[in-house]
Tab-separated table of C-alpha atoms in Angstrom:
chain	number	residue	atom	x	y	z
A	1	MET	CA	76.779	70.360	154.799
A	2	ARG	CA	75.265	72.824	152.251
A	3	SER	CA	74.116	74.874	154.517
A	4	ILE	CA	77.551	75.110	156.283
A	5	LEU	CA	78.826	75.830	152.890
A	6	LEU	CA	76.560	78.634	152.299
A	7	ILE	CA	77.064	80.419	155.762
A	8	ALA	CA	80.882	80.179	155.094
A	9	THR	CA	80.835	81.355	151.827
A	10	MET	CA	78.686	84.694	152.735
A	11	LEU	CA	80.973	85.417	155.503
A	12	ILE	CA	83.633	85.146	153.611
A	13	ALA	CA	82.387	87.285	151.270
A	14	CYS	CA	81.013	90.449	153.818
A	15	SER	CA	84.214	89.954	154.926
A	16	HIS	CA	85.580	92.345	152.274
A	17	PRO	CA	84.517	95.515	151.420
A	18	ARG	CA	83.524	96.245	147.941
A	19	GLY	CA	85.907	98.055	147.369
A	20	GLU	CA	88.511	95.747	147.743
A	21	GLN	CA	86.418	92.867	145.607
A	22	ALA	CA	86.503	95.601	142.775
A	23	THR	CA	90.266	96.005	143.067
A	24	VAL	CA	90.782	92.513	143.054
A	25	LEU	CA	88.855	92.332	139.552
A	26	ALA	CA	90.430	95.216	138.102
A	27	ALA	CA	94.266	93.609	138.872
A	28	ASP	CA	92.894	89.918	137.503
A	29	THR	CA	91.179	92.534	134.287
A	30	THR	CA	94.815	94.141	133.764
A	31	LEU	CA	96.577	90.285	134.144
A	32	ASP	CA	94.191	89.368	131.395
A	33	LYS	CA	95.052	91.989	128.651
A	34	ALA	CA	99.071	92.182	129.864
A	35	ALA	CA	98.669	88.415	128.996
A	36	GLU	CA	96.779	88.886	125.584
A	37	ARG	CA	98.959	91.677	124.809
A	38	ASP	CA	101.813	89.613	125.404
A	39	THR	CA	100.143	86.944	123.322
A	40	THR	CA	99.505	89.268	119.905
A	41	GLU	CA	103.117	90.600	120.045
A	42	LYS	CA	104.782	87.453	120.399
A	43	THR	CA	102.626	86.543	117.410
A	44	GLN	CA	103.343	89.405	115.225
A	45	THR	CA	107.244	89.451	116.238
A	46	THR	CA	106.521	85.177	114.683
A	47	ALA	CA	104.935	86.739	111.812
A	48	VAL	CA	108.255	89.023	110.866
A	49	GLU	CA	110.512	86.264	111.959
A	50	LYS	CA	108.939	83.846	109.495
A	51	ASP	CA	108.538	87.166	106.880
A	52	THR	CA	112.122	87.304	107.234
A	53	VAL	CA	113.213	83.683	106.739
A	54	THR	CA	111.198	82.942	103.578
A	55	LEU	CA	113.441	86.391	101.569
A	56	SER	CA	115.950	84.291	99.453
A	57	ALA	CA	119.444	85.119	99.936
A	58	THR	CA	119.596	87.778	96.663
A	59	ALA	CA	116.498	89.394	98.217
A	60	LEU	CA	118.445	89.540	101.544
A	61	SER	CA	121.118	91.509	100.412
A	62	MET	CA	119.200	93.819	97.937
A	63	GLU	CA	117.485	94.772	101.792
A	64	ARG	CA	120.756	95.379	103.571
A	65	GLN	CA	122.051	97.697	100.878
A	66	GLY	CA	119.072	99.765	101.504
A	67	MET	CA	116.705	98.560	98.169
A	68	VAL	CA	112.974	97.848	98.882
A	69	ASN	CA	110.807	95.447	97.505
A	70	VAL	CA	107.755	97.163	95.323
A	71	GLN	CA	105.075	95.214	96.177
A	72	GLN	CA	105.559	96.754	99.838
A	73	LEU	CA	104.874	100.103	98.759
A	74	ASP	CA	101.647	99.096	96.409
A	75	PRO	CA	100.939	95.633	95.360
A	76	THR	CA	98.824	96.791	92.526
A	77	ILE	CA	102.139	96.739	90.306
A	78	GLU	CA	102.865	93.423	89.111
A	79	VAL	CA	106.609	91.880	89.039
A	80	SER	CA	107.762	89.126	86.558
A	81	LEU	CA	111.307	88.825	86.063
A	82	MET	CA	112.596	87.870	82.750
A	83	TYR	CA	115.900	87.050	83.845
A	84	SER	CA	114.598	84.742	86.233
A	85	ARG	CA	113.379	82.685	83.341
A	86	PRO	CA	115.425	81.554	80.544
A	87	ASP	CA	113.467	83.334	77.562
A	88	ASN	CA	115.766	86.323	77.249
A	89	PHE	CA	119.053	87.314	75.185
A	90	THR	CA	120.599	84.943	77.477
A	91	GLY	CA	118.821	81.803	77.174
A	92	ARG	CA	119.309	81.405	80.487
A	93	ILE	CA	118.345	82.135	84.256
A	94	LEU	CA	120.388	84.395	85.764
A	95	TYR	CA	118.490	85.280	88.717
A	96	ASP	CA	118.280	81.536	90.602
A	97	ASP	CA	116.245	83.033	93.844
A	98	LEU	CA	114.745	86.333	93.132
A	99	ARG	CA	111.442	86.821	92.119
A	100	GLU	CA	110.823	90.382	93.535
A	101	GLY	CA	111.335	93.611	92.345
A	102	TYR	CA	113.732	95.879	94.274
A	103	LEU	CA	114.583	99.319	93.494
A	104	HIS	CA	115.966	102.152	95.502
A	105	PRO	CA	113.495	103.678	98.080
A	106	LYS	CA	113.722	106.997	95.850
A	107	ALA	CA	113.011	104.973	92.643
A	108	ALA	CA	110.600	103.034	94.180
A	109	GLN	CA	108.412	105.518	95.124
A	110	ALA	CA	109.330	107.738	91.838
A	111	LEU	CA	107.061	104.109	90.652
A	112	VAL	CA	104.325	104.094	92.501
A	113	LYS	CA	103.652	107.700	91.639
A	114	ALA	CA	103.924	106.490	87.825
A	115	GLN	CA	100.864	103.437	89.000
A	116	LYS	CA	98.698	106.574	90.325
A	117	ARG	CA	99.226	108.111	87.376
A	118	LEU	CA	98.367	105.220	85.302
A	119	LYS	CA	94.783	104.004	87.257
A	120	GLU	CA	93.842	107.737	86.981
A	121	LEU	CA	93.559	106.766	83.166
A	122	ARG	CA	93.279	103.702	82.917
A	123	PRO	CA	91.927	101.936	85.719
A	124	GLU	CA	92.013	98.504	84.242
A	125	LEU	CA	95.761	98.248	83.750
A	126	SER	CA	98.289	98.330	85.660
A	127	LEU	CA	102.719	98.843	84.722
A	128	ILE	CA	104.689	95.359	85.417
A	129	ILE	CA	108.251	95.316	86.384
A	130	PHE	CA	110.394	92.691	84.115
A	131	ASP	CA	113.672	94.098	85.450
A	132	ALA	CA	114.914	96.428	88.672
A	133	THR	CA	117.769	96.582	90.902
A	134	ARG	CA	120.198	94.176	88.924
A	135	PRO	CA	123.173	93.118	90.842
A	136	MET	CA	126.518	93.995	89.387
A	137	SER	CA	127.181	89.908	89.284
A	138	ILE	CA	124.589	89.738	86.966
A	139	GLN	CA	125.529	92.964	84.870
A	140	GLN	CA	128.560	91.061	84.437
A	141	LYS	CA	126.780	87.920	82.934
A	142	MET	CA	124.915	89.584	80.507
A	143	TRP	CA	127.588	92.067	79.696
A	144	ASP	CA	129.910	88.672	78.565
A	145	VAL	CA	127.399	87.774	76.295
A	146	VAL	CA	126.896	90.638	74.400
A	147	LYS	CA	130.515	92.012	74.405
A	148	ASN	CA	132.205	91.262	71.072
A	149	THR	CA	129.360	91.560	69.427
A	150	PRO	CA	127.255	93.946	67.581
A	151	LYS	CA	124.706	94.164	70.353
A	152	TYR	CA	126.918	95.091	72.720
A	153	PHE	CA	125.929	98.625	73.152
A	154	TYR	CA	122.170	97.796	74.412
A	155	VAL	CA	124.449	96.725	77.921
A	156	SER	CA	126.752	98.450	80.059
A	157	ASN	CA	130.028	97.888	80.433
A	158	PRO	CA	130.614	96.603	84.379
A	159	ALA	CA	134.338	97.852	84.506
A	160	ARG	CA	132.843	101.647	83.467
A	161	GLY	CA	130.221	101.648	86.102
A	162	GLY	CA	127.848	99.037	84.954
A	163	GLY	CA	124.149	100.881	84.395
A	164	MET	CA	121.664	102.000	85.795
A	165	HIS	CA	119.904	98.871	87.127
A	166	ASN	CA	123.095	98.252	89.223
A	167	TYR	CA	122.357	101.295	91.148
A	168	GLY	CA	118.063	100.539	91.550
A	169	MET	CA	118.170	103.423	90.235
A	170	ALA	CA	116.047	102.069	86.630
A	171	VAL	CA	113.538	99.533	86.172
A	172	ASP	CA	112.293	97.664	82.876
A	173	ILE	CA	108.849	98.136	82.667
A	174	SER	CA	106.062	97.210	80.487
A	175	ILE	CA	102.055	97.687	80.984
A	176	CYS	CA	99.423	94.911	81.323
A	177	ARG	CA	95.835	94.109	82.248
A	178	ILE	CA	94.392	92.838	85.113
A	179	GLY	CA	95.406	89.309	85.870
A	180	GLY	CA	96.064	89.288	81.875
A	181	ASP	CA	98.827	89.819	79.220
A	182	THR	CA	100.594	92.542	78.463
A	183	ILE	CA	99.697	95.117	76.279
A	184	PRO	CA	100.990	95.143	72.444
A	185	MET	CA	104.145	97.370	72.448
A	186	GLY	CA	105.328	96.435	68.934
A	187	ALA	CA	108.445	94.351	70.100
A	188	LYS	CA	109.132	91.673	72.886
A	189	VAL	CA	110.750	93.685	75.927
A	190	ASP	CA	114.180	92.766	75.772
A	191	PHE	CA	114.500	92.534	71.612
A	192	MET	CA	117.605	93.994	70.321
A	193	GLY	CA	117.011	95.639	67.587
A	194	ASP	CA	115.539	99.129	65.772
A	195	LEU	CA	111.925	97.990	66.229
A	196	SER	CA	112.536	98.618	70.272
A	197	HIS	CA	114.035	101.869	69.528
A	198	ILE	CA	111.807	104.762	70.603
A	199	ASP	CA	112.878	107.510	67.883
A	200	HIS	CA	111.407	106.687	65.081
A	201	GLU	CA	108.097	104.975	66.097
A	202	ALA	CA	106.169	107.264	63.260
A	203	GLN	CA	108.360	105.849	60.749
A	204	LEU	CA	107.749	102.057	61.816
A	205	VAL	CA	104.344	102.379	62.072
A	206	ALA	CA	104.133	103.987	58.476
A	207	LYS	CA	106.283	100.945	57.185
A	208	HIS	CA	103.715	98.657	58.953
A	209	ARG	CA	106.387	96.834	61.258
A	210	MET	CA	104.465	98.481	63.883
A	211	THR	CA	100.941	98.743	64.944
A	212	ALA	CA	99.419	102.276	65.632
A	213	GLU	CA	97.862	101.045	68.594
A	214	ALA	CA	101.261	99.768	69.708
A	215	LYS	CA	102.881	103.466	69.467
A	216	ALA	CA	99.787	104.659	71.841
A	217	ASN	CA	100.374	101.699	74.176
A	218	ARG	CA	104.079	103.305	74.085
A	219	GLU	CA	102.856	106.530	74.601
A	220	LEU	CA	100.976	105.885	77.688
A	221	LEU	CA	104.254	104.114	79.209
A	222	ARG	CA	106.045	106.942	78.444
A	223	GLU	CA	103.735	109.560	80.402
A	224	VAL	CA	102.963	107.839	83.371
A	225	MET	CA	107.015	107.242	83.832
A	226	ALA	CA	107.341	110.664	83.235
A	227	ALA	CA	104.647	111.259	85.968
A	228	GLY	CA	106.641	109.969	88.622
A	229	GLY	CA	110.548	111.113	86.869
A	230	PHE	CA	111.635	108.860	84.780
A	231	ARG	CA	113.463	108.964	81.924
A	232	PRO	CA	113.283	106.726	78.636
A	233	LEU	CA	115.905	105.433	76.918
A	234	ARG	CA	116.060	105.692	73.669
A	235	THR	CA	116.949	102.319	72.565
A	236	GLU	CA	114.636	100.173	74.942
A	237	TRP	CA	111.254	101.712	74.764
A	238	TRP	CA	111.002	99.629	78.001
A	239	HIS	CA	113.726	100.946	80.080
A	240	PHE	CA	113.607	104.157	82.071
A	241	ASN	CA	116.308	106.211	84.263
A	242	LEU	CA	114.821	108.320	87.272
A	243	CYS	CA	118.010	109.988	87.116
A	244	THR	CA	121.468	109.886	85.139
A	245	ARG	CA	124.184	107.862	84.772
A	246	GLN	CA	126.504	110.519	86.127
A	247	GLU	CA	124.576	111.600	89.399
A	248	ALA	CA	124.216	107.556	90.102
A	249	LYS	CA	127.703	107.496	90.135
A	250	LYS	CA	128.361	110.121	92.209
A	251	LEU	CA	125.149	110.234	95.006
A	252	TYR	CA	124.549	106.128	95.247
A	253	LYS	CA	125.904	102.894	95.789
A	254	VAL	CA	127.048	99.887	93.343
A	255	ILE	CA	124.629	97.151	94.470
A	256	LYS	CA	126.441	93.752	95.246
């Protein structure tokens, strides 16, 4: 029986020229590669769908309005949104589901430049975002806390078009050690008082209300942010704008 099977196999092999055998093998290989490619594409599609599903409603809204996640451009930039926690000037959580730092694409690219400059000067440090694009609904909640108080000028009035955060063109930011704490800046981010003002820091140091180290750290922050094209705000050492309010109102849309 084995002899008969062997002879039959040899006859079948001889009945196909070598060219036809090579063609069959090539076709099989092509089919295998196509199947592998199809499997890879399905896996990639599933990963994209998974990422989309895991985004919060606020994050999805930001992306639909053209904002970009800064960490997708530069994952070395740290993010710790202060309004996603209650330890801010309002005393409550304002971002129920947002943890990412979103900015207008121009502002995001500018921040990447600032981070690059910081890494050139101090490789062991990183920028850390405390607030970025802010929906106007959140701006209203913040305004409601300070209106009719002496602190009103620290928050832009939504009735007047809001502030630069509402256009994705401003960021509240500091500097931190990689995997560690923020470096001293003389006043907490979000502190509403003269310790946060940048126009009389030398006097604050002279009066021992702020250390020389904190002053130098603020100067470093301003230097690297300027390298990205940002401008500081006089009353808040942590706040930087990429353009003027007039430019924002003319060229960009308010984020809802």
